[in-house]
Amino acid sequence: ATIVALLPASTVSAGLGSPPFGLAAGQTFVGHYTCASKAWLFLTVETATAEAVEAVFHFVYPGSTQHGAFTMHGTWVSGRILKLVPGDWLRPPPEKVVPIGLAGLVMPAADDVPGSADPQRIKGEVLHMGCGEFEAIPLPPSV
């Protein structure tokens, strides 16, 4: 899958740091993705370094009983692009559900981009046939 993002030059400049681009252990991102239907996602960062990211991906399909969680292993593909591949299920998965991968751009928080009011976010594509985009923002630390 190819990820195309249009960002101001200041967003991708070298002055905004290097991997892990603000990702930190214990941080949870919440958002949504589409695979046949919309689903909620919770991505909890276990470790984040310049070389790799380890996380747990939780999903919930609203209006159904389908939910689950599996580990993810990530690498920095290019600049701020993070590719996460699925690992092991934490519990046996629901029927007809397969783990998915993600490739997304780790976008900086407004504090890092002059003139921006956006929170940090990860936005990209689900790496599975028939699936679409995903987007997630961090939960506040007190939640």
mmCIF file of N, CA and C in Angstrom:
data_model
loop_
_atom_site.group_PDB
_atom_site.id
_atom_site.type_symbol
_atom_site.label_atom_id
_atom_site.label_comp_id
_atom_site.label_asym_id
_atom_site.label_seq_id
_atom_site.Cartn_x
_atom_site.Cartn_y
_atom_site.Cartn_z
ATOM 1 N N ALA A 1 0.842 -1.179 0.000
ATOM 2 C CA ALA A 1 0.000 0.000 0.000
ATOM 3 C C ALA A 1 0.876 1.227 0.000
ATOM 4 N N THR A 2 0.439 2.253 -0.664
ATOM 5 C CA THR A 2 1.165 3.502 -0.733
ATOM 6 C C THR A 2 0.443 4.537 0.113
ATOM 7 N N ILE A 3 1.199 5.263 0.903
ATOM 8 C CA ILE A 3 0.622 6.296 1.742
ATOM 9 C C ILE A 3 1.038 7.645 1.173
ATOM 10 N N VAL A 4 0.072 8.470 0.885
ATOM 11 C CA VAL A 4 0.337 9.801 0.377
ATOM 12 C C VAL A 4 -0.223 10.790 1.378
ATOM 13 N N ALA A 5 0.613 11.728 1.799
ATOM 14 C CA ALA A 5 0.156 12.738 2.743
ATOM 15 C C ALA A 5 0.689 14.092 2.316
ATOM 16 N N LEU A 6 -0.154 15.091 2.360
ATOM 17 C CA LEU A 6 0.256 16.445 2.052
ATOM 18 C C LEU A 6 0.405 17.191 3.363
ATOM 19 N N LEU A 7 1.640 17.516 3.702
ATOM 20 C CA LEU A 7 1.931 18.202 4.957
ATOM 21 C C LEU A 7 2.727 19.455 4.675
ATOM 22 N N PRO A 8 2.588 20.469 5.516
ATOM 23 C CA PRO A 8 3.438 21.645 5.358
ATOM 24 C C PRO A 8 4.904 21.230 5.494
ATOM 25 N N ALA A 9 5.778 21.921 4.793
ATOM 26 C CA ALA A 9 7.202 21.592 4.835
ATOM 27 C C ALA A 9 7.724 21.589 6.266
ATOM 28 N N SER A 10 7.198 22.477 7.119
ATOM 29 C CA SER A 10 7.667 22.542 8.505
ATOM 30 C C SER A 10 7.360 21.261 9.268
ATOM 31 N N THR A 11 6.342 20.512 8.846
ATOM 32 C CA THR A 11 5.955 19.292 9.535
ATOM 33 C C THR A 11 6.966 18.181 9.334
ATOM 34 N N VAL A 12 7.569 18.140 8.184
ATOM 35 C CA VAL A 12 8.473 17.037 7.883
ATOM 36 C C VAL A 12 9.939 17.446 7.966
ATOM 37 N N SER A 13 10.212 18.630 8.454
ATOM 38 C CA SER A 13 11.591 19.092 8.530
ATOM 39 C C SER A 13 12.372 18.306 9.569
ATOM 40 N N ALA A 14 13.666 18.300 9.383
ATOM 41 C CA ALA A 14 14.538 17.555 10.288
ATOM 42 C C ALA A 14 14.501 18.122 11.701
ATOM 43 N N GLY A 15 14.075 19.372 11.868
ATOM 44 C CA GLY A 15 14.049 19.991 13.181
ATOM 45 C C GLY A 15 13.015 19.406 14.119
ATOM 46 N N LEU A 16 12.137 18.538 13.631
ATOM 47 C CA LEU A 16 11.089 17.981 14.486
ATOM 48 C C LEU A 16 11.469 16.645 15.091
ATOM 49 N N GLY A 17 12.736 16.331 15.095
ATOM 50 C CA GLY A 17 13.187 15.134 15.774
ATOM 51 C C GLY A 17 13.346 13.942 14.862
ATOM 52 N N SER A 18 13.471 12.815 15.506
ATOM 53 C CA SER A 18 13.687 11.564 14.800
ATOM 54 C C SER A 18 12.880 10.486 15.515
ATOM 55 N N PRO A 19 12.860 9.278 14.951
ATOM 56 C CA PRO A 19 12.089 8.217 15.614
ATOM 57 C C PRO A 19 12.474 8.128 17.075
ATOM 58 N N PRO A 20 11.533 7.943 17.949
ATOM 59 C CA PRO A 20 10.141 7.526 17.745
ATOM 60 C C PRO A 20 9.133 8.664 17.604
ATOM 61 N N PHE A 21 9.541 9.884 17.298
ATOM 62 C CA PHE A 21 8.636 10.994 16.998
ATOM 63 C C PHE A 21 7.553 11.204 18.047
ATOM 64 N N GLY A 22 7.928 11.155 19.305
ATOM 65 C CA GLY A 22 6.981 11.430 20.376
ATOM 66 C C GLY A 22 6.213 10.220 20.868
ATOM 67 N N LEU A 23 6.328 9.075 20.207
ATOM 68 C CA LEU A 23 5.665 7.864 20.715
ATOM 69 C C LEU A 23 6.386 7.413 21.972
ATOM 70 N N ALA A 24 5.631 6.984 22.978
ATOM 71 C CA ALA A 24 6.231 6.595 24.246
ATOM 72 C C ALA A 24 5.499 5.393 24.843
ATOM 73 N N ALA A 25 6.231 4.590 25.576
ATOM 74 C CA ALA A 25 5.651 3.433 26.255
ATOM 75 C C ALA A 25 4.511 3.889 27.155
ATOM 76 N N GLY A 26 3.397 3.156 27.111
ATOM 77 C CA GLY A 26 2.232 3.469 27.926
ATOM 78 C C GLY A 26 1.231 4.378 27.247
ATOM 79 N N GLN A 27 1.590 4.951 26.136
ATOM 80 C CA GLN A 27 0.689 5.843 25.402
ATOM 81 C C GLN A 27 -0.352 5.007 24.657
ATOM 82 N N THR A 28 -1.622 5.416 24.732
ATOM 83 C CA THR A 28 -2.698 4.727 24.009
ATOM 84 C C THR A 28 -3.334 5.680 23.018
ATOM 85 N N PHE A 29 -3.431 5.220 21.781
ATOM 86 C CA PHE A 29 -4.097 5.964 20.727
ATOM 87 C C PHE A 29 -5.472 5.356 20.518
ATOM 88 N N VAL A 30 -6.462 6.190 20.282
ATOM 89 C CA VAL A 30 -7.826 5.724 20.052
ATOM 90 C C VAL A 30 -8.297 6.306 18.728
ATOM 91 N N GLY A 31 -9.021 5.483 17.966
ATOM 92 C CA GLY A 31 -9.490 5.958 16.670
ATOM 93 C C GLY A 31 -10.401 4.957 16.002
ATOM 94 N N HIS A 32 -10.346 4.957 14.687
ATOM 95 C CA HIS A 32 -11.234 4.090 13.917
ATOM 96 C C HIS A 32 -10.531 3.619 12.655
ATOM 97 N N TYR A 33 -11.059 2.552 12.081
ATOM 98 C CA TYR A 33 -10.583 2.041 10.800
ATOM 99 C C TYR A 33 -11.754 1.360 10.113
ATOM 100 N N THR A 34 -11.556 1.015 8.842
ATOM 101 C CA THR A 34 -12.618 0.358 8.097
ATOM 102 C C THR A 34 -12.104 -0.936 7.495
ATOM 103 N N CYS A 35 -12.789 -2.019 7.785
ATOM 104 C CA CYS A 35 -12.579 -3.325 7.158
ATOM 105 C C CYS A 35 -13.980 -3.922 7.041
ATOM 106 N N ALA A 36 -14.579 -3.813 5.898
ATOM 107 C CA ALA A 36 -15.977 -4.201 5.651
ATOM 108 C C ALA A 36 -16.933 -3.228 6.334
ATOM 109 N N SER A 37 -16.693 -2.898 7.594
ATOM 110 C CA SER A 37 -17.481 -1.890 8.291
ATOM 111 C C SER A 37 -16.552 -1.130 9.234
ATOM 112 N N LYS A 38 -17.047 -0.033 9.767
ATOM 113 C CA LYS A 38 -16.224 0.767 10.683
ATOM 114 C C LYS A 38 -16.000 0.018 11.990
ATOM 115 N N ALA A 39 -14.813 0.191 12.522
ATOM 116 C CA ALA A 39 -14.463 -0.410 13.802
ATOM 117 C C ALA A 39 -13.670 0.598 14.615
ATOM 118 N N TRP A 40 -13.704 0.440 15.920
ATOM 119 C CA TRP A 40 -12.908 1.267 16.817
ATOM 120 C C TRP A 40 -11.573 0.586 17.031
ATOM 121 N N LEU A 41 -10.544 1.372 17.242
ATOM 122 C CA LEU A 41 -9.234 0.798 17.548
ATOM 123 C C LEU A 41 -8.631 1.500 18.748
ATOM 124 N N PHE A 42 -7.871 0.733 19.488
ATOM 125 C CA PHE A 42 -7.083 1.221 20.612
ATOM 126 C C PHE A 42 -5.690 0.644 20.410
ATOM 127 N N LEU A 43 -4.707 1.499 20.233
ATOM 128 C CA LEU A 43 -3.338 1.059 19.999
ATOM 129 C C LEU A 43 -2.494 1.515 21.182
ATOM 130 N N THR A 44 -2.031 0.558 21.983
ATOM 131 C CA THR A 44 -1.242 0.874 23.163
ATOM 132 C C THR A 44 0.227 0.588 22.872
ATOM 133 N N VAL A 45 1.049 1.627 22.993
ATOM 134 C CA VAL A 45 2.483 1.499 22.737
ATOM 135 C C VAL A 45 3.129 0.831 23.945
ATOM 136 N N GLU A 46 3.813 -0.276 23.697
ATOM 137 C CA GLU A 46 4.544 -0.986 24.761
ATOM 138 C C GLU A 46 5.982 -0.456 24.847
ATOM 139 N N THR A 47 6.650 -0.336 23.693
ATOM 140 C CA THR A 47 7.980 0.253 23.608
ATOM 141 C C THR A 47 8.077 1.036 22.306
ATOM 142 N N ALA A 48 8.889 2.085 22.326
ATOM 143 C CA ALA A 48 9.096 2.892 21.116
ATOM 144 C C ALA A 48 10.537 3.391 21.113
ATOM 145 N N THR A 49 11.291 2.988 20.099
ATOM 146 C CA THR A 49 12.681 3.406 19.951
ATOM 147 C C THR A 49 12.904 3.892 18.523
ATOM 148 N N ALA A 50 14.103 4.315 18.240
ATOM 149 C CA ALA A 50 14.455 4.746 16.886
ATOM 150 C C ALA A 50 14.456 3.570 15.917
ATOM 151 N N GLU A 51 14.529 2.350 16.427
ATOM 152 C CA GLU A 51 14.575 1.165 15.570
ATOM 153 C C GLU A 51 13.228 0.473 15.413
ATOM 154 N N ALA A 52 12.424 0.469 16.456
ATOM 155 C CA ALA A 52 11.203 -0.342 16.413
ATOM 156 C C ALA A 52 10.152 0.170 17.395
ATOM 157 N N VAL A 53 8.918 -0.274 17.161
ATOM 158 C CA VAL A 53 7.796 0.017 18.050
ATOM 159 C C VAL A 53 7.082 -1.307 18.319
ATOM 160 N N GLU A 54 6.790 -1.569 19.578
ATOM 161 C CA GLU A 54 5.989 -2.734 19.959
ATOM 162 C C GLU A 54 4.692 -2.190 20.535
ATOM 163 N N ALA A 55 3.565 -2.781 20.140
ATOM 164 C CA ALA A 55 2.268 -2.269 20.580
ATOM 165 C C ALA A 55 1.259 -3.397 20.697
ATOM 166 N N VAL A 56 0.127 -3.076 21.306
ATOM 167 C CA VAL A 56 -1.017 -3.992 21.356
ATOM 168 C C VAL A 56 -2.175 -3.285 20.670
ATOM 169 N N PHE A 57 -2.798 -3.981 19.718
ATOM 170 C CA PHE A 57 -3.918 -3.461 18.944
ATOM 171 C C PHE A 57 -5.199 -4.101 19.451
ATOM 172 N N HIS A 58 -6.106 -3.285 19.974
ATOM 173 C CA HIS A 58 -7.425 -3.755 20.419
ATOM 174 C C HIS A 58 -8.440 -3.224 19.412
ATOM 175 N N PHE A 59 -9.416 -4.032 19.058
ATOM 176 C CA PHE A 59 -10.458 -3.574 18.143
ATOM 177 C C PHE A 59 -11.831 -3.950 18.667
ATOM 178 N N VAL A 60 -12.822 -3.149 18.297
ATOM 179 C CA VAL A 60 -14.221 -3.388 18.657
ATOM 180 C C VAL A 60 -15.065 -3.018 17.445
ATOM 181 N N TYR A 61 -15.923 -3.938 17.016
ATOM 182 C CA TYR A 61 -16.896 -3.632 15.979
ATOM 183 C C TYR A 61 -18.192 -3.253 16.685
ATOM 184 N N PRO A 62 -18.560 -1.958 16.646
ATOM 185 C CA PRO A 62 -19.779 -1.515 17.333
ATOM 186 C C PRO A 62 -21.008 -2.264 16.818
ATOM 187 N N GLY A 63 -21.922 -2.557 17.718
ATOM 188 C CA GLY A 63 -23.154 -3.239 17.323
ATOM 189 C C GLY A 63 -22.984 -4.733 17.114
ATOM 190 N N SER A 64 -21.823 -5.271 17.462
ATOM 191 C CA SER A 64 -21.616 -6.716 17.342
ATOM 192 C C SER A 64 -20.835 -7.199 18.561
ATOM 193 N N THR A 65 -20.606 -8.470 18.611
ATOM 194 C CA THR A 65 -19.820 -9.020 19.718
ATOM 195 C C THR A 65 -18.369 -9.215 19.319
ATOM 196 N N GLN A 66 -17.994 -8.764 18.132
ATOM 197 C CA GLN A 66 -16.626 -8.970 17.669
ATOM 198 C C GLN A 66 -15.673 -7.936 18.269
ATOM 199 N N HIS A 67 -14.708 -8.448 19.002
ATOM 200 C CA HIS A 67 -13.650 -7.635 19.573
ATOM 201 C C HIS A 67 -12.474 -8.547 19.853
ATOM 202 N N GLY A 68 -11.316 -7.971 19.986
ATOM 203 C CA GLY A 68 -10.137 -8.779 20.256
ATOM 204 C C GLY A 68 -8.902 -7.915 20.346
ATOM 205 N N ALA A 69 -7.759 -8.579 20.542
ATOM 206 C CA ALA A 69 -6.497 -7.862 20.683
ATOM 207 C C ALA A 69 -5.344 -8.767 20.269
ATOM 208 N N PHE A 70 -4.349 -8.151 19.654
ATOM 209 C CA PHE A 70 -3.140 -8.872 19.272
ATOM 210 C C PHE A 70 -1.950 -7.929 19.351
ATOM 211 N N THR A 71 -0.767 -8.502 19.417
ATOM 212 C CA THR A 71 0.445 -7.698 19.454
ATOM 213 C C THR A 71 0.777 -7.202 18.049
ATOM 214 N N MET A 72 1.554 -6.129 18.002
ATOM 215 C CA MET A 72 2.026 -5.599 16.721
ATOM 216 C C MET A 72 3.504 -5.250 16.863
ATOM 217 N N HIS A 73 4.229 -5.459 15.782
ATOM 218 C CA HIS A 73 5.655 -5.156 15.733
ATOM 219 C C HIS A 73 5.865 -4.133 14.624
ATOM 220 N N GLY A 74 6.489 -3.005 14.961
ATOM 221 C CA GLY A 74 6.607 -1.930 13.982
ATOM 222 C C GLY A 74 8.028 -1.533 13.682
ATOM 223 N N THR A 75 8.208 -1.037 12.446
ATOM 224 C CA THR A 75 9.490 -0.485 12.027
ATOM 225 C C THR A 75 9.232 0.842 11.308
ATOM 226 N N TRP A 76 10.220 1.704 11.356
ATOM 227 C CA TRP A 76 10.153 2.995 10.669
ATOM 228 C C TRP A 76 10.560 2.754 9.225
ATOM 229 N N VAL A 77 9.631 2.963 8.297
ATOM 230 C CA VAL A 77 9.872 2.677 6.888
ATOM 231 C C VAL A 77 10.643 3.817 6.231
ATOM 232 N N SER A 78 10.162 5.034 6.440
ATOM 233 C CA SER A 78 10.775 6.210 5.827
ATOM 234 C C SER A 78 10.287 7.432 6.587
ATOM 235 N N GLY A 79 11.202 8.186 7.142
ATOM 236 C CA GLY A 79 10.799 9.370 7.892
ATOM 237 C C GLY A 79 9.822 9.017 8.996
ATOM 238 N N ARG A 80 8.661 9.645 8.985
ATOM 239 C CA ARG A 80 7.645 9.448 10.014
ATOM 240 C C ARG A 80 6.684 8.302 9.708
ATOM 241 N N ILE A 81 6.949 7.521 8.679
ATOM 242 C CA ILE A 81 6.035 6.423 8.315
ATOM 243 C C ILE A 81 6.391 5.174 9.120
ATOM 244 N N LEU A 82 5.406 4.709 9.864
ATOM 245 C CA LEU A 82 5.544 3.532 10.720
ATOM 246 C C LEU A 82 4.732 2.385 10.135
ATOM 247 N N LYS A 83 5.355 1.243 9.949
ATOM 248 C CA LYS A 83 4.646 0.045 9.479
ATOM 249 C C LYS A 83 4.557 -0.927 10.644
ATOM 250 N N LEU A 84 3.317 -1.306 10.988
ATOM 251 C CA LEU A 84 3.058 -2.240 12.082
ATOM 252 C C LEU A 84 2.489 -3.526 11.498
ATOM 253 N N VAL A 85 3.125 -4.651 11.817
ATOM 254 C CA VAL A 85 2.631 -5.949 11.354
ATOM 255 C C VAL A 85 2.064 -6.716 12.545
ATOM 256 N N PRO A 86 1.020 -7.522 12.301
ATOM 257 C CA PRO A 86 0.385 -8.239 13.402
ATOM 258 C C PRO A 86 1.267 -9.342 13.965
ATOM 259 N N GLY A 87 1.100 -9.554 15.261
ATOM 260 C CA GLY A 87 1.810 -10.630 15.948
ATOM 261 C C GLY A 87 0.806 -11.632 16.493
ATOM 262 N N ASP A 88 0.985 -12.003 17.741
ATOM 263 C CA ASP A 88 0.149 -13.025 18.371
ATOM 264 C C ASP A 88 -1.136 -12.448 18.954
ATOM 265 N N TRP A 89 -2.210 -13.248 18.897
ATOM 266 C CA TRP A 89 -3.467 -12.897 19.553
ATOM 267 C C TRP A 89 -3.265 -13.001 21.061
ATOM 268 N N LEU A 90 -3.872 -12.097 21.812
ATOM 269 C CA LEU A 90 -3.809 -12.176 23.275
ATOM 270 C C LEU A 90 -4.769 -13.230 23.806
ATOM 271 N N ARG A 91 -5.881 -13.451 23.095
ATOM 272 C CA ARG A 91 -6.872 -14.502 23.389
ATOM 273 C C ARG A 91 -7.299 -15.076 22.051
ATOM 274 N N PRO A 92 -7.915 -16.237 22.029
ATOM 275 C CA PRO A 92 -8.381 -16.769 20.743
ATOM 276 C C PRO A 92 -9.265 -15.744 20.024
ATOM 277 N N PRO A 93 -9.046 -15.560 18.711
ATOM 278 C CA PRO A 93 -9.793 -14.528 17.973
ATOM 279 C C PRO A 93 -11.241 -14.930 17.704
ATOM 280 N N PRO A 94 -12.090 -13.930 17.451
ATOM 281 C CA PRO A 94 -13.471 -14.222 17.054
ATOM 282 C C PRO A 94 -13.466 -14.930 15.692
ATOM 283 N N GLU A 95 -14.547 -15.612 15.389
ATOM 284 C CA GLU A 95 -14.662 -16.301 14.105
ATOM 285 C C GLU A 95 -14.583 -15.300 12.956
ATOM 286 N N LYS A 96 -13.971 -15.713 11.875
ATOM 287 C CA LYS A 96 -13.879 -14.934 10.637
ATOM 288 C C LYS A 96 -13.150 -13.600 10.804
ATOM 289 N N VAL A 97 -12.294 -13.485 11.809
ATOM 290 C CA VAL A 97 -11.525 -12.266 12.022
ATOM 291 C C VAL A 97 -10.050 -12.611 11.873
ATOM 292 N N VAL A 98 -9.349 -11.801 11.102
ATOM 293 C CA VAL A 98 -7.910 -11.982 10.922
ATOM 294 C C VAL A 98 -7.190 -10.741 11.432
ATOM 295 N N PRO A 99 -5.968 -10.899 11.913
ATOM 296 C CA PRO A 99 -5.224 -9.712 12.351
ATOM 297 C C PRO A 99 -4.828 -8.879 11.133
ATOM 298 N N ILE A 100 -4.721 -7.588 11.326
ATOM 299 C CA ILE A 100 -4.389 -6.667 10.240
ATOM 300 C C ILE A 100 -3.106 -5.920 10.560
ATOM 301 N N GLY A 101 -2.458 -5.430 9.541
ATOM 302 C CA GLY A 101 -1.309 -4.556 9.697
ATOM 303 C C GLY A 101 -1.721 -3.120 9.434
ATOM 304 N N LEU A 102 -0.865 -2.201 9.811
ATOM 305 C CA LEU A 102 -1.111 -0.773 9.607
ATOM 306 C C LEU A 102 0.157 -0.118 9.059
ATOM 307 N N ALA A 103 -0.011 0.850 8.206
ATOM 308 C CA ALA A 103 1.091 1.718 7.780
ATOM 309 C C ALA A 103 0.581 3.134 7.879
ATOM 310 N N GLY A 104 1.249 3.937 8.693
ATOM 311 C CA GLY A 104 0.732 5.272 8.914
ATOM 312 C C GLY A 104 1.806 6.302 9.168
ATOM 313 N N LEU A 105 1.409 7.529 8.988
ATOM 314 C CA LEU A 105 2.269 8.664 9.227
ATOM 315 C C LEU A 105 2.057 9.132 10.662
ATOM 316 N N VAL A 106 3.134 9.191 11.435
ATOM 317 C CA VAL A 106 3.070 9.700 12.805
ATOM 318 C C VAL A 106 3.211 11.214 12.698
ATOM 319 N N MET A 107 2.094 11.899 12.899
ATOM 320 C CA MET A 107 2.052 13.350 12.723
ATOM 321 C C MET A 107 2.297 14.036 14.059
ATOM 322 N N PRO A 108 3.051 15.124 14.041
ATOM 323 C CA PRO A 108 3.393 15.799 15.296
ATOM 324 C C PRO A 108 2.217 16.533 15.909
ATOM 325 N N ALA A 109 2.338 16.798 17.190
ATOM 326 C CA ALA A 109 1.334 17.593 17.900
ATOM 327 C C ALA A 109 1.499 19.057 17.536
ATOM 328 N N ALA A 110 0.475 19.844 17.820
ATOM 329 C CA ALA A 110 0.482 21.275 17.508
ATOM 330 C C ALA A 110 1.688 21.980 18.132
ATOM 331 N N ASP A 111 2.116 21.505 19.289
ATOM 332 C CA ASP A 111 3.259 22.129 19.957
ATOM 333 C C ASP A 111 4.507 22.090 19.080
ATOM 334 N N ASP A 112 4.571 21.116 18.182
ATOM 335 C CA ASP A 112 5.739 20.948 17.329
ATOM 336 C C ASP A 112 5.621 21.650 15.980
ATOM 337 N N VAL A 113 4.418 22.121 15.629
ATOM 338 C CA VAL A 113 4.195 22.741 14.321
ATOM 339 C C VAL A 113 3.584 24.126 14.524
ATOM 340 N N PRO A 114 4.346 25.165 14.251
ATOM 341 C CA PRO A 114 3.809 26.521 14.427
ATOM 342 C C PRO A 114 2.519 26.725 13.625
ATOM 343 N N GLY A 115 1.515 27.328 14.271
ATOM 344 C CA GLY A 115 0.253 27.620 13.596
ATOM 345 C C GLY A 115 -0.728 26.465 13.548
ATOM 346 N N SER A 116 -0.385 25.320 14.125
ATOM 347 C CA SER A 116 -1.274 24.158 14.085
ATOM 348 C C SER A 116 -1.972 23.980 15.425
ATOM 349 N N ALA A 117 -3.228 23.543 15.376
ATOM 350 C CA ALA A 117 -3.979 23.264 16.603
ATOM 351 C C ALA A 117 -4.269 21.772 16.728
ATOM 352 N N ASP A 118 -3.707 20.961 15.833
ATOM 353 C CA ASP A 118 -3.992 19.527 15.821
ATOM 354 C C ASP A 118 -3.225 18.785 16.904
ATOM 355 N N PRO A 119 -3.856 17.743 17.476
ATOM 356 C CA PRO A 119 -3.128 16.876 18.404
ATOM 357 C C PRO A 119 -2.223 15.935 17.608
ATOM 358 N N GLN A 120 -1.298 15.303 18.302
ATOM 359 C CA GLN A 120 -0.506 14.252 17.657
ATOM 360 C C GLN A 120 -1.478 13.214 17.110
ATOM 361 N N ARG A 121 -1.143 12.567 16.011
ATOM 362 C CA ARG A 121 -2.019 11.538 15.453
ATOM 363 C C ARG A 121 -1.214 10.583 14.602
ATOM 364 N N ILE A 122 -1.805 9.424 14.364
ATOM 365 C CA ILE A 122 -1.265 8.459 13.417
ATOM 366 C C ILE A 122 -2.370 8.239 12.392
ATOM 367 N N LYS A 123 -2.034 8.415 11.128
ATOM 368 C CA LYS A 123 -3.039 8.322 10.072
ATOM 369 C C LYS A 123 -2.439 7.570 8.892
ATOM 370 N N GLY A 124 -3.220 6.613 8.352
ATOM 371 C CA GLY A 124 -2.695 5.855 7.224
ATOM 372 C C GLY A 124 -3.689 4.841 6.704
ATOM 373 N N GLU A 125 -3.152 3.696 6.272
ATOM 374 C CA GLU A 125 -3.964 2.654 5.658
ATOM 375 C C GLU A 125 -3.824 1.335 6.397
ATOM 376 N N VAL A 126 -4.927 0.584 6.393
ATOM 377 C CA VAL A 126 -4.927 -0.774 6.926
ATOM 378 C C VAL A 126 -4.338 -1.674 5.850
ATOM 379 N N LEU A 127 -3.394 -2.519 6.229
ATOM 380 C CA LEU A 127 -2.697 -3.372 5.275
ATOM 381 C C LEU A 127 -3.381 -4.735 5.153
ATOM 382 N N HIS A 128 -4.590 -4.703 4.606
ATOM 383 C CA HIS A 128 -5.339 -5.940 4.374
ATOM 384 C C HIS A 128 -6.324 -5.681 3.239
ATOM 385 N N MET A 129 -6.433 -6.628 2.323
ATOM 386 C CA MET A 129 -7.316 -6.451 1.178
ATOM 387 C C MET A 129 -8.745 -6.164 1.628
ATOM 388 N N GLY A 130 -9.367 -5.186 1.005
ATOM 389 C CA GLY A 130 -10.741 -4.834 1.331
ATOM 390 C C GLY A 130 -10.881 -3.853 2.480
ATOM 391 N N CYS A 131 -9.764 -3.465 3.072
ATOM 392 C CA CYS A 131 -9.808 -2.512 4.178
ATOM 393 C C CYS A 131 -9.403 -1.131 3.673
ATOM 394 N N GLY A 132 -9.644 -0.126 4.495
ATOM 395 C CA GLY A 132 -9.373 1.244 4.078
ATOM 396 C C GLY A 132 -8.422 1.958 5.010
ATOM 397 N N GLU A 133 -8.773 3.177 5.341
ATOM 398 C CA GLU A 133 -7.921 4.045 6.135
ATOM 399 C C GLU A 133 -8.136 3.849 7.635
ATOM 400 N N PHE A 134 -7.169 4.357 8.399
ATOM 401 C CA PHE A 134 -7.329 4.436 9.846
ATOM 402 C C PHE A 134 -6.799 5.775 10.312
ATOM 403 N N GLU A 135 -7.259 6.189 11.474
ATOM 404 C CA GLU A 135 -6.759 7.402 12.105
ATOM 405 C C GLU A 135 -6.918 7.242 13.606
ATOM 406 N N ALA A 136 -5.913 7.682 14.361
ATOM 407 C CA ALA A 136 -5.977 7.568 15.816
ATOM 408 C C ALA A 136 -5.233 8.734 16.455
ATOM 409 N N ILE A 137 -5.776 9.196 17.588
ATOM 410 C CA ILE A 137 -5.150 10.252 18.371
ATOM 411 C C ILE A 137 -4.894 9.720 19.785
ATOM 412 N N PRO A 138 -3.936 10.294 20.502
ATOM 413 C CA PRO A 138 -3.636 9.795 21.841
ATOM 414 C C PRO A 138 -4.714 10.143 22.862
ATOM 415 N N LEU A 139 -4.959 9.227 23.753
ATOM 416 C CA LEU A 139 -5.820 9.511 24.901
ATOM 417 C C LEU A 139 -5.045 10.424 25.837
ATOM 418 N N PRO A 140 -5.721 11.321 26.527
ATOM 419 C CA PRO A 140 -5.026 12.122 27.527
ATOM 420 C C PRO A 140 -4.446 11.201 28.611
ATOM 421 N N PRO A 141 -3.303 11.561 29.188
ATOM 422 C CA PRO A 141 -2.675 10.693 30.191
ATOM 423 C C PRO A 141 -3.548 10.346 31.378
ATOM 424 N N SER A 142 -4.527 11.178 31.724
ATOM 425 C CA SER A 142 -5.354 10.933 32.908
ATOM 426 C C SER A 142 -6.489 9.931 32.668
ATOM 427 N N VAL A 143 -6.679 9.508 31.418
ATOM 428 C CA VAL A 143 -7.797 8.598 31.117
ATOM 429 C C VAL A 143 -7.395 7.180 31.371
#
